[in-house]
Amino acid sequence: MDAWVRFSAQSQARERLCRAAQYACSLLGHALQKHGASPELQKQIRQLEGHLSLGRKLLRLGNSADALESAKRAVHLSDVVLRFCITVSHLNRALYFACDNVLWAGKAGLAPLVDQEKWAQRSFRYYLFSLIMNLSRDAYEIRLLMEQESSACGRRPKGSAGGTLGGGEAGGTAWVSAPGGSLPHLALQLRLRVLLLTRVLQGHPPLLLDVVKNTCDLFIPLDKLGLWRCGPGVVGFCGLVSSILSILTLLCPWLRLKP
Amino acid sequence: MDAFTRFTNQTQGRDRLFRAIQYTCMLLRYLLEPKADREKVVMKLKKLESSVSTGRKWFRLGNVVHAVQATQQSILVSDLVPRFCLTIANLNRVIYFVCDTILWVRSVGLISDINKEKWRKLAARHYYYSLLLNIIRDVYEISLQMEQVAQEKAKREKSMPQNHLGPCVADEETEWLQSFLLLLFRSLRKHPPLLLDTVKNLCDILNPLDQLAIYKSNSGIIGLGGLLSSLIGMITVAYPQMKLRT
């Protein structure tokens, strides 16, 4: 009970719970439609989803300031690539929240002349840019870690590295410079790189969580902007997974990717 | 901006801010309604008020657990009168939040055959009881403080004997009232959290008094009371030392 009180005292936690519920409703609605459930139940689920969406917009009022504050802090990072990616991502998030506030004002009846479609498209576009920046940052971090891992494996003596993986990797780095571009050689290189990637991600759960979360989130604006229509079921499932992962990072702060 | 971010990161901070906005709209509507050419503004204020009020329900979901935890903590209070008052007040808050959740289920459309009026009256009644008990506890604490201040004053006067000769112009009753008010003012000034809590509860009780038709006021007074209590709530969130400790 104490854990719930502490968790729900953060406004972001409540917003994430509402997001998880909203995408669960979306997924449930899609499943019910496919299996031919009663139209009344479908209408109820759609109504609940609509209420959750509007409620979340209110809960998010003021998040622009939070995103700008994070962007201000990210400007002081030492690494250039990280500094660029994270700052631009936060700025795009701030713009996304600003568009979202305009949409709320339109839905709440304060600004009835707001073109809902136009502003919705705008907000999804900023959201997409922010996710692309996040994924670029993740890719950069993964590349750095993979380089670190492979150089660490190369420095270790060939005999002491346990199992075929260590020996194979140490051998792999030696084989990179080998002449010839034959297909089995390339397949082996690819396999080694995939193994290295798995190892890096296994060793860094926050990075893995962030990659999965951003990848799942990517489907939502891609679908809404019409770039890659995946259907409401996939959008609902991906949204639910990414919301659960972000709730996890709120419950366990060590799982959050720093900075 | 950093302080604003830290404030809005707490659910209660955000909720109090939205509550302040809601009651400001209510107050502004009351002030602008009689004016002839302000219909559009009044309509917009009404829409803002209702959407903020609906949205705030999301902040209250799950507060039943908060109230149960508060009840558990209030059972452990050492002094008998606050222990009794706070425990019963928190139990009433639990029932209020249960009614509020049922009203939310109805408003979202999950279960349609719920008697909204009945549950709304029940929620208002238990909210009223909890505020009443909080006020009784505040009055008890104020009386303790006043006793303490009076004792200190008596001790100081004993150590410094003075001549109180002089014509007693005022009536005896008004003199008693004056010294009582002075004592009240002094005790509240020494204990700001108690003053804030008392004012907040008194402002809050106007709304259920109106809803239960015990003391009908107008939306202007309720709006002003709600705004004041929300501002006090925001102060206690921003400065936790201003919160009245049990």
Coordinates of C-alpha atoms in Angstrom, one line a residue:
Chain A
M1 CA 0.0 0.0 0.0
D2 CA 2.9 2.3 0.8
A3 CA 4.4 1.5 -2.6
W4 CA 1.2 2.6 -4.4
V5 CA 1.0 5.8 -2.4
R6 CA 4.7 6.7 -3.2
F7 CA 4.2 5.7 -6.9
S8 CA 0.9 7.6 -7.4
A9 CA 2.4 10.7 -5.8
Q10 CA 4.3 11.3 -9.0
S11 CA 2.1 12.8 -11.6
Q12 CA 4.1 11.2 -14.4
A13 CA 3.3 7.8 -12.9
R14 CA -0.4 8.4 -13.0
E15 CA -0.1 9.6 -16.6
R16 CA 1.7 6.5 -17.6
L17 CA -0.9 4.3 -15.9
C18 CA -3.6 6.1 -17.9
R19 CA -1.6 5.6 -21.1
A20 CA -1.3 1.9 -20.4
A21 CA -5.0 1.7 -19.8
Q22 CA -5.7 3.7 -23.0
Y23 CA -3.7 1.4 -25.2
A24 CA -5.1 -1.7 -23.4
C25 CA -8.6 -0.4 -24.3
S26 CA -7.5 0.2 -27.9
L27 CA -6.1 -3.4 -28.1
L28 CA -9.1 -4.8 -26.3
G29 CA -11.4 -2.9 -28.7
H30 CA -9.6 -4.3 -31.7
A31 CA -9.7 -7.8 -30.3
L32 CA -13.5 -7.5 -29.6
Q33 CA -14.1 -6.2 -33.1
K34 CA -12.3 -9.1 -34.7
H35 CA -14.2 -11.6 -32.6
G36 CA -17.5 -10.0 -33.2
A37 CA -18.5 -8.9 -29.7
S38 CA -21.6 -6.8 -29.0
P39 CA -21.6 -3.3 -30.4
E40 CA -22.6 -1.9 -27.0
L41 CA -19.5 -3.3 -25.3
Q42 CA -17.3 -2.0 -28.2
K43 CA -19.0 1.4 -27.8
Q44 CA -18.2 1.4 -24.0
I45 CA -14.6 0.5 -24.6
R46 CA -14.2 3.2 -27.2
Q47 CA -15.9 5.7 -24.9
L48 CA -13.5 4.8 -22.0
E49 CA -10.6 5.1 -24.4
G50 CA -11.8 8.6 -25.4
H51 CA -12.1 9.6 -21.8
L52 CA -8.7 8.3 -21.0
S53 CA -7.2 10.2 -24.0
L54 CA -8.8 13.5 -22.9
G55 CA -7.9 12.9 -19.3
R56 CA -4.3 12.3 -20.2
K57 CA -4.2 15.6 -22.2
L58 CA -5.2 17.4 -19.0
L59 CA -2.6 15.5 -17.0
R60 CA 0.0 16.5 -19.5
L61 CA -0.7 20.2 -19.3
G62 CA 2.6 21.8 -18.2
N63 CA 4.8 19.0 -19.4
S64 CA 6.4 21.5 -22.0
A65 CA 8.1 23.2 -19.1
D66 CA 9.5 19.8 -17.9
A67 CA 10.8 19.0 -21.4
L68 CA 12.4 22.5 -21.8
E69 CA 14.1 22.0 -18.3
S70 CA 15.5 18.6 -19.4
A71 CA 16.7 20.2 -22.7
K72 CA 18.5 22.9 -20.7
R73 CA 20.2 20.3 -18.6
A74 CA 21.2 18.2 -21.6
V75 CA 23.0 21.2 -23.2
H76 CA 25.8 20.7 -20.6
L77 CA 26.6 17.1 -21.5
S78 CA 30.2 16.4 -22.4
D79 CA 29.8 14.1 -25.4
V80 CA 28.8 16.0 -28.5
V81 CA 26.6 13.4 -30.2
L82 CA 24.7 12.7 -26.9
R83 CA 24.4 16.4 -26.3
F84 CA 22.9 17.0 -29.8
C85 CA 20.6 14.0 -29.8
I86 CA 19.2 14.4 -26.3
T87 CA 18.7 18.2 -26.5
V88 CA 17.0 18.0 -29.9
S89 CA 14.8 15.1 -28.6
H90 CA 13.7 17.1 -25.6
L91 CA 13.0 20.2 -27.7
N92 CA 10.8 18.2 -30.0
R93 CA 9.0 16.7 -27.0
A94 CA 8.4 20.2 -25.7
L95 CA 6.8 21.2 -29.1
Y96 CA 4.8 17.9 -29.1
F97 CA 3.4 18.8 -25.6
A98 CA 2.7 22.4 -26.8
C99 CA 0.6 21.0 -29.8
D100 CA -1.0 18.6 -27.4
N101 CA -2.1 21.5 -25.1
V102 CA -3.6 23.3 -28.2
L103 CA -5.5 20.1 -29.0
W104 CA -6.8 19.9 -25.4
A105 CA -7.9 23.5 -25.6
G106 CA -9.8 22.6 -28.8
K107 CA -11.4 19.6 -27.3
A108 CA -12.3 21.4 -24.1
G109 CA -14.2 24.0 -26.0
L110 CA -11.9 26.9 -25.2
A111 CA -10.6 27.4 -28.7
P112 CA -13.3 26.0 -31.0
L113 CA -11.6 27.2 -34.2
V114 CA -8.7 24.9 -33.7
D115 CA -8.2 22.5 -36.6
Q116 CA -8.0 19.2 -34.7
E117 CA -6.6 17.2 -37.7
K118 CA -3.8 19.7 -38.5
W119 CA -2.6 20.1 -35.0
A120 CA -2.8 16.3 -34.3
Q121 CA -0.6 15.7 -37.4
R122 CA 1.8 18.4 -36.2
S123 CA 2.0 16.9 -32.8
F124 CA 2.7 13.4 -34.1
R125 CA 5.4 14.7 -36.4
Y126 CA 7.3 16.3 -33.5
Y127 CA 6.8 13.1 -31.5
L128 CA 8.2 11.1 -34.4
F129 CA 11.3 13.4 -34.6
S130 CA 11.8 13.0 -30.9
L131 CA 11.7 9.2 -31.1
I132 CA 14.1 9.2 -34.1
M133 CA 16.5 11.3 -32.0
N134 CA 16.1 8.9 -29.1
L135 CA 16.8 5.9 -31.3
S136 CA 19.9 7.6 -32.8
R137 CA 21.2 8.2 -29.3
D138 CA 20.5 4.5 -28.4
A139 CA 22.3 3.4 -31.6
Y140 CA 25.3 5.6 -30.7
E141 CA 25.5 4.2 -27.2
I142 CA 25.2 0.7 -28.5
R143 CA 28.0 1.4 -31.0
L144 CA 30.3 2.8 -28.2
L145 CA 29.6 -0.2 -26.0
M146 CA 30.1 -2.7 -28.8
E147 CA 33.5 -1.1 -29.5
Q148 CA 34.4 -1.2 -25.9
E149 CA 33.4 -4.9 -25.6
S150 CA 35.2 -6.0 -28.7
S151 CA 38.4 -4.2 -27.8
A152 CA 38.1 -5.7 -24.2
C153 CA 37.7 -9.1 -25.8
G154 CA 40.7 -8.5 -28.1
R155 CA 42.9 -7.5 -25.2
R156 CA 42.0 -10.7 -23.3
P157 CA 44.4 -13.6 -24.0
K158 CA 42.8 -16.1 -26.4
G159 CA 43.0 -19.1 -24.0
S160 CA 41.4 -17.5 -20.9
A161 CA 38.2 -16.3 -22.7
G162 CA 35.6 -18.9 -21.7
G163 CA 33.6 -20.8 -24.2
T164 CA 33.5 -20.5 -28.0
L165 CA 32.0 -17.0 -27.8
G166 CA 35.1 -15.4 -26.3
G167 CA 37.5 -17.3 -28.5
G168 CA 35.2 -16.7 -31.5
E169 CA 35.1 -13.0 -30.9
A170 CA 38.8 -12.7 -30.3
G171 CA 39.2 -14.7 -33.5
G172 CA 36.6 -12.6 -35.2
T173 CA 38.4 -9.3 -34.6
A174 CA 41.5 -10.9 -36.0
W175 CA 39.6 -12.2 -39.0
V176 CA 38.1 -8.8 -39.9
S177 CA 41.3 -7.9 -41.6
A178 CA 41.4 -11.3 -43.5
P179 CA 41.2 -10.9 -47.3
G180 CA 38.3 -12.1 -49.3
G181 CA 34.6 -11.3 -49.1
S182 CA 33.1 -14.7 -49.4
L183 CA 29.5 -15.3 -48.3
P184 CA 30.1 -17.7 -45.4
H185 CA 32.8 -15.3 -44.1
L186 CA 30.3 -12.4 -44.2
A187 CA 27.6 -14.6 -42.5
L188 CA 30.0 -15.4 -39.7
Q189 CA 31.0 -11.8 -39.2
L190 CA 27.3 -10.9 -39.1
R191 CA 26.6 -13.7 -36.6
L192 CA 29.5 -12.4 -34.4
R193 CA 28.2 -8.9 -34.5
V194 CA 24.7 -10.0 -33.5
L195 CA 26.2 -12.0 -30.6
L196 CA 28.2 -8.9 -29.5
L197 CA 25.1 -6.8 -29.7
T198 CA 23.2 -9.3 -27.6
R199 CA 26.0 -9.4 -25.1
V200 CA 26.1 -5.6 -24.9
L201 CA 22.3 -5.3 -24.4
Q202 CA 22.2 -8.1 -21.8
G203 CA 24.9 -6.3 -19.8
H204 CA 23.0 -3.0 -19.9
P205 CA 19.3 -3.4 -19.1
P206 CA 18.5 0.3 -19.1
L207 CA 19.7 0.6 -22.7
L208 CA 17.8 -2.5 -23.7
L209 CA 14.6 -1.2 -22.1
D210 CA 15.1 2.2 -23.8
V211 CA 15.6 0.6 -27.2
V212 CA 12.5 -1.6 -26.9
K213 CA 10.4 1.3 -25.6
N214 CA 11.4 3.7 -28.4
T215 CA 11.0 1.0 -31.0
C216 CA 7.5 0.2 -29.7
D217 CA 6.6 3.9 -29.5
L218 CA 7.8 4.4 -33.1
F219 CA 4.8 2.5 -34.5
I220 CA 2.3 4.9 -33.1
P221 CA 3.3 8.1 -35.0
L222 CA 4.1 6.0 -38.1
D223 CA 0.6 4.7 -38.1
K224 CA -1.1 8.0 -37.3
L225 CA 0.9 9.9 -39.9
G226 CA 0.1 7.3 -42.5
L227 CA 3.7 6.4 -43.2
W228 CA 3.3 2.8 -42.3
R229 CA -0.2 1.7 -41.5
C230 CA 0.1 -1.2 -39.0
G231 CA -3.4 -1.3 -37.8
P232 CA -5.0 -0.5 -34.4
G233 CA -4.1 -3.9 -32.9
V234 CA -0.3 -3.4 -33.4
V235 CA -0.5 0.2 -32.3
G236 CA -2.4 -0.8 -29.1
F237 CA 0.0 -3.7 -28.3
C238 CA 3.1 -1.5 -28.9
G239 CA 1.6 1.4 -26.9
L240 CA 0.8 -1.0 -24.0
V241 CA 4.3 -2.5 -24.0
S242 CA 6.0 0.9 -24.0
S243 CA 3.8 2.2 -21.2
I244 CA 4.5 -0.9 -19.1
L245 CA 8.2 -0.4 -19.7
S246 CA 8.1 3.3 -18.7
I247 CA 6.1 2.4 -15.6
L248 CA 8.9 -0.1 -14.8
T249 CA 11.5 2.7 -15.1
L250 CA 9.5 4.8 -12.7
L251 CA 9.2 2.0 -10.2
C252 CA 12.9 1.0 -10.5
P253 CA 14.9 4.2 -11.1
W254 CA 18.1 2.2 -11.8
L255 CA 16.4 1.0 -15.0
R256 CA 16.2 4.5 -16.4
L257 CA 18.9 5.3 -19.0
K258 CA 21.1 8.1 -17.8
P259 CA 21.5 11.0 -18.5
Chain B
M1 CA 11.1 26.9 -14.0
D2 CA 12.9 24.2 -12.1
A3 CA 10.8 24.9 -9.0
F4 CA 7.6 24.8 -11.1
T5 CA 8.7 21.4 -12.6
R6 CA 9.4 20.0 -9.2
F7 CA 6.1 21.2 -8.0
T8 CA 4.1 19.8 -10.9
N9 CA 5.9 16.5 -10.7
Q10 CA 3.9 15.8 -7.6
T11 CA 0.4 14.7 -8.2
Q12 CA -1.0 16.7 -5.4
G13 CA 0.8 19.8 -6.6
R14 CA -0.7 19.5 -10.0
D15 CA -4.1 18.6 -8.6
R16 CA -4.2 21.7 -6.3
L17 CA -3.2 23.9 -9.3
F18 CA -6.0 22.6 -11.4
R19 CA -8.4 23.0 -8.4
A20 CA -7.3 26.6 -8.1
I21 CA -8.1 27.1 -11.8
Q22 CA -11.4 25.4 -11.4
Y23 CA -12.6 27.6 -8.6
T24 CA -11.2 30.7 -10.2
C25 CA -13.4 29.9 -13.2
M26 CA -16.4 29.5 -10.8
L27 CA -15.6 32.9 -9.2
L28 CA -15.1 34.7 -12.5
R29 CA -18.3 33.2 -13.8
Y30 CA -20.2 34.5 -10.8
L31 CA -18.7 38.0 -11.3
L32 CA -19.2 38.2 -15.1
E33 CA -22.6 36.5 -15.4
P34 CA -24.7 39.6 -14.6
K35 CA -22.8 41.6 -17.3
A36 CA -24.7 41.6 -20.6
D37 CA -22.0 41.4 -23.3
R38 CA -19.8 38.7 -21.6
E39 CA -21.8 35.6 -22.6
K40 CA -19.1 34.1 -24.7
V41 CA -16.5 34.5 -22.0
V42 CA -18.9 33.0 -19.4
M43 CA -19.5 30.0 -21.7
K44 CA -15.8 29.4 -22.2
L45 CA -15.2 29.7 -18.4
K46 CA -18.0 27.1 -17.9
K47 CA -16.4 24.7 -20.4
L48 CA -12.9 25.2 -18.8
E49 CA -14.3 24.6 -15.4
S50 CA -16.1 21.4 -16.4
S51 CA -13.2 19.9 -18.3
V52 CA -10.8 20.6 -15.5
S53 CA -13.2 19.2 -13.0
T54 CA -13.6 16.0 -15.1
G55 CA -9.9 15.7 -15.7
R56 CA -9.2 16.0 -11.9
K57 CA -11.1 12.8 -11.4
W58 CA -8.0 11.0 -12.8
F59 CA -6.0 12.5 -10.0
R60 CA -8.4 11.1 -7.4
L61 CA -8.5 7.5 -8.7
G62 CA -6.7 5.3 -6.2
N63 CA -6.8 7.8 -3.4
V64 CA -8.8 5.3 -1.4
V65 CA -5.5 3.7 -0.6
H66 CA -4.1 7.0 0.5
A67 CA -7.0 7.6 2.9
V68 CA -6.7 4.0 4.3
Q69 CA -3.0 4.6 5.0
A70 CA -3.8 8.0 6.6
T71 CA -6.4 6.2 8.8
Q72 CA -3.8 3.7 9.9
Q73 CA -1.4 6.5 10.8
S74 CA -3.9 8.5 12.7
I75 CA -4.7 5.6 15.0
L76 CA -1.1 5.9 16.3
V77 CA -1.5 9.6 17.3
S78 CA -0.7 10.0 21.0
D79 CA -3.3 12.6 22.1
L80 CA -6.8 11.2 22.5
V81 CA -8.9 14.0 21.0
P82 CA -6.8 14.4 17.8
R83 CA -6.6 10.6 17.5
F84 CA -10.4 10.2 17.6
C85 CA -11.1 13.1 15.3
L86 CA -8.5 12.3 12.7
T87 CA -9.3 8.5 12.6
I88 CA -13.0 9.1 12.1
A89 CA -12.3 12.0 9.6
N90 CA -10.0 9.7 7.6
L91 CA -12.6 6.9 7.6
N92 CA -15.1 9.3 6.2
R93 CA -12.6 10.3 3.6
V94 CA -12.2 6.6 2.6
I95 CA -16.0 6.4 2.1
Y96 CA -15.9 9.7 0.2
F97 CA -13.3 8.3 -2.2
V98 CA -15.2 5.1 -2.7
C99 CA -18.3 7.1 -3.6
D100 CA -16.1 9.3 -5.9
T101 CA -14.8 6.2 -7.7
I102 CA -18.3 4.9 -8.2
L103 CA -19.3 8.3 -9.7
W104 CA -16.2 8.1 -12.0
V105 CA -17.3 4.7 -13.2
R106 CA -20.7 6.2 -14.0
S107 CA -19.3 9.2 -15.7
V108 CA -16.9 7.2 -17.9
G109 CA -19.8 5.0 -19.0
L110 CA -18.6 1.6 -17.7
I111 CA -21.8 1.0 -15.7
S112 CA -24.8 3.1 -16.6
D113 CA -27.4 2.2 -14.0
I114 CA -25.9 4.1 -11.1
N115 CA -28.0 6.7 -9.3
K116 CA -25.7 9.7 -9.7
E117 CA -27.7 12.0 -7.3
K118 CA -27.7 9.4 -4.5
W119 CA -24.0 8.8 -4.7
R120 CA -23.2 12.5 -5.1
K121 CA -25.2 13.3 -1.9
L122 CA -23.5 10.4 -0.1
A123 CA -20.0 11.6 -1.2
A124 CA -20.9 15.2 -0.1
R125 CA -22.2 14.0 3.3
H126 CA -19.0 12.1 4.1
Y127 CA -16.8 14.8 2.9
Y128 CA -18.7 17.2 5.2
Y129 CA -18.3 14.9 8.2
S130 CA -14.6 14.6 7.6
L131 CA -14.1 18.4 7.3
L132 CA -16.2 18.9 10.4
L133 CA -14.0 16.5 12.4
N134 CA -10.9 18.2 11.1
I135 CA -12.3 21.6 12.2
I136 CA -13.0 20.1 15.7
R137 CA -9.4 18.9 15.9
D138 CA -8.2 22.3 14.8
V139 CA -10.3 24.0 17.5
Y140 CA -8.9 21.6 20.1
E141 CA -5.3 22.3 18.9
I142 CA -6.0 26.1 19.0
S143 CA -7.4 25.9 22.5
L144 CA -4.2 24.0 23.6
Q145 CA -2.0 26.7 21.9
M146 CA -4.1 29.5 23.6
E147 CA -3.7 27.8 27.0
Q148 CA 0.1 27.6 26.4
V149 CA 0.3 31.2 25.3
A150 CA -1.8 32.4 28.3
Q151 CA 0.4 30.4 30.7
E152 CA 3.5 31.9 29.2
K153 CA 2.0 35.4 29.5
A154 CA 1.0 34.8 33.1
K155 CA 4.5 33.5 33.9
R156 CA 6.0 36.7 32.3
E157 CA 3.6 39.0 34.2
K158 CA 4.4 37.3 37.5
S159 CA 8.1 37.8 37.0
M160 CA 7.6 41.5 36.1
P161 CA 5.0 43.0 38.4
Q162 CA 3.3 46.0 36.9
N163 CA 0.7 48.5 38.0
H164 CA -2.6 48.0 36.2
L165 CA -4.2 51.1 37.7
G166 CA -6.0 53.3 35.4
P167 CA -9.5 54.0 34.4
C168 CA -11.2 50.9 33.0
V169 CA -13.2 52.6 30.3
A170 CA -14.3 49.5 28.3
D171 CA -17.1 47.3 29.3
E172 CA -16.1 44.0 31.1
E173 CA -17.5 41.8 28.3
T174 CA -15.8 43.6 25.4
E175 CA -12.5 43.5 27.4
W176 CA -12.8 39.7 27.7
L177 CA -13.6 39.5 24.0
Q178 CA -10.6 41.7 23.2
S179 CA -8.2 39.7 25.3
F180 CA -9.6 36.4 23.8
L181 CA -9.1 37.6 20.3
L182 CA -5.6 38.9 21.1
L183 CA -4.8 35.5 22.6
L184 CA -6.2 33.7 19.5
F185 CA -4.2 36.0 17.2
R186 CA -1.0 35.4 19.2
S187 CA -1.4 31.6 19.3
L188 CA -2.2 31.4 15.5
R189 CA 0.7 33.7 14.7
K190 CA 3.1 31.3 16.6
H191 CA 1.8 28.3 14.7
P192 CA 1.3 29.0 11.0
P193 CA 0.5 25.4 9.9
L194 CA -2.4 25.4 12.3
L195 CA -3.7 28.7 11.0
L196 CA -3.4 27.5 7.4
D197 CA -5.1 24.2 8.2
T198 CA -8.0 25.9 10.0
V199 CA -8.6 28.4 7.2
K200 CA -8.4 25.6 4.6
N201 CA -11.0 23.5 6.3
L202 CA -13.3 26.4 6.9
C203 CA -13.1 27.4 3.2
D204 CA -13.6 23.8 2.1
I205 CA -16.7 23.2 4.2
L206 CA -18.6 25.9 2.3
N207 CA -19.0 23.6 -0.7
P208 CA -20.6 20.5 1.0
L209 CA -22.7 22.9 3.2
D210 CA -24.2 24.3 -0.1
Q211 CA -24.5 20.9 -1.7
L212 CA -26.3 19.4 1.3
A213 CA -28.5 22.5 1.6
I214 CA -27.5 23.2 5.2
Y215 CA -26.2 26.7 4.4
K216 CA -26.9 27.8 0.8
S217 CA -24.5 30.4 -0.4
N218 CA -23.8 31.4 -4.0
S219 CA -21.2 30.2 -6.4
G220 CA -19.1 33.3 -5.9
I221 CA -18.5 32.5 -2.2
I222 CA -17.9 28.8 -2.9
G223 CA -15.5 29.8 -5.7
L224 CA -13.6 32.2 -3.5
G225 CA -13.4 29.6 -0.7
G226 CA -12.3 26.9 -3.1
L227 CA -9.6 29.1 -4.6
L228 CA -8.3 30.1 -1.1
S229 CA -8.1 26.5 0.1
S230 CA -6.4 25.4 -3.2
L231 CA -3.8 28.2 -2.7
I232 CA -3.2 27.0 0.8
G233 CA -2.9 23.4 -0.5
M234 CA -0.3 24.6 -3.0
I235 CA 1.7 26.3 -0.3
T236 CA 1.7 23.1 1.8
V237 CA 2.9 21.1 -1.2
A238 CA 5.6 23.6 -2.1
Y239 CA 6.7 24.1 1.5
P240 CA 6.1 20.8 3.4
Q241 CA 7.0 22.5 6.7
M242 CA 3.7 24.4 6.5
K243 CA 1.7 21.2 6.7
L244 CA 0.0 20.5 10.0
R245 CA 1.7 17.5 11.6
T246 CA -0.4 14.9 13.4

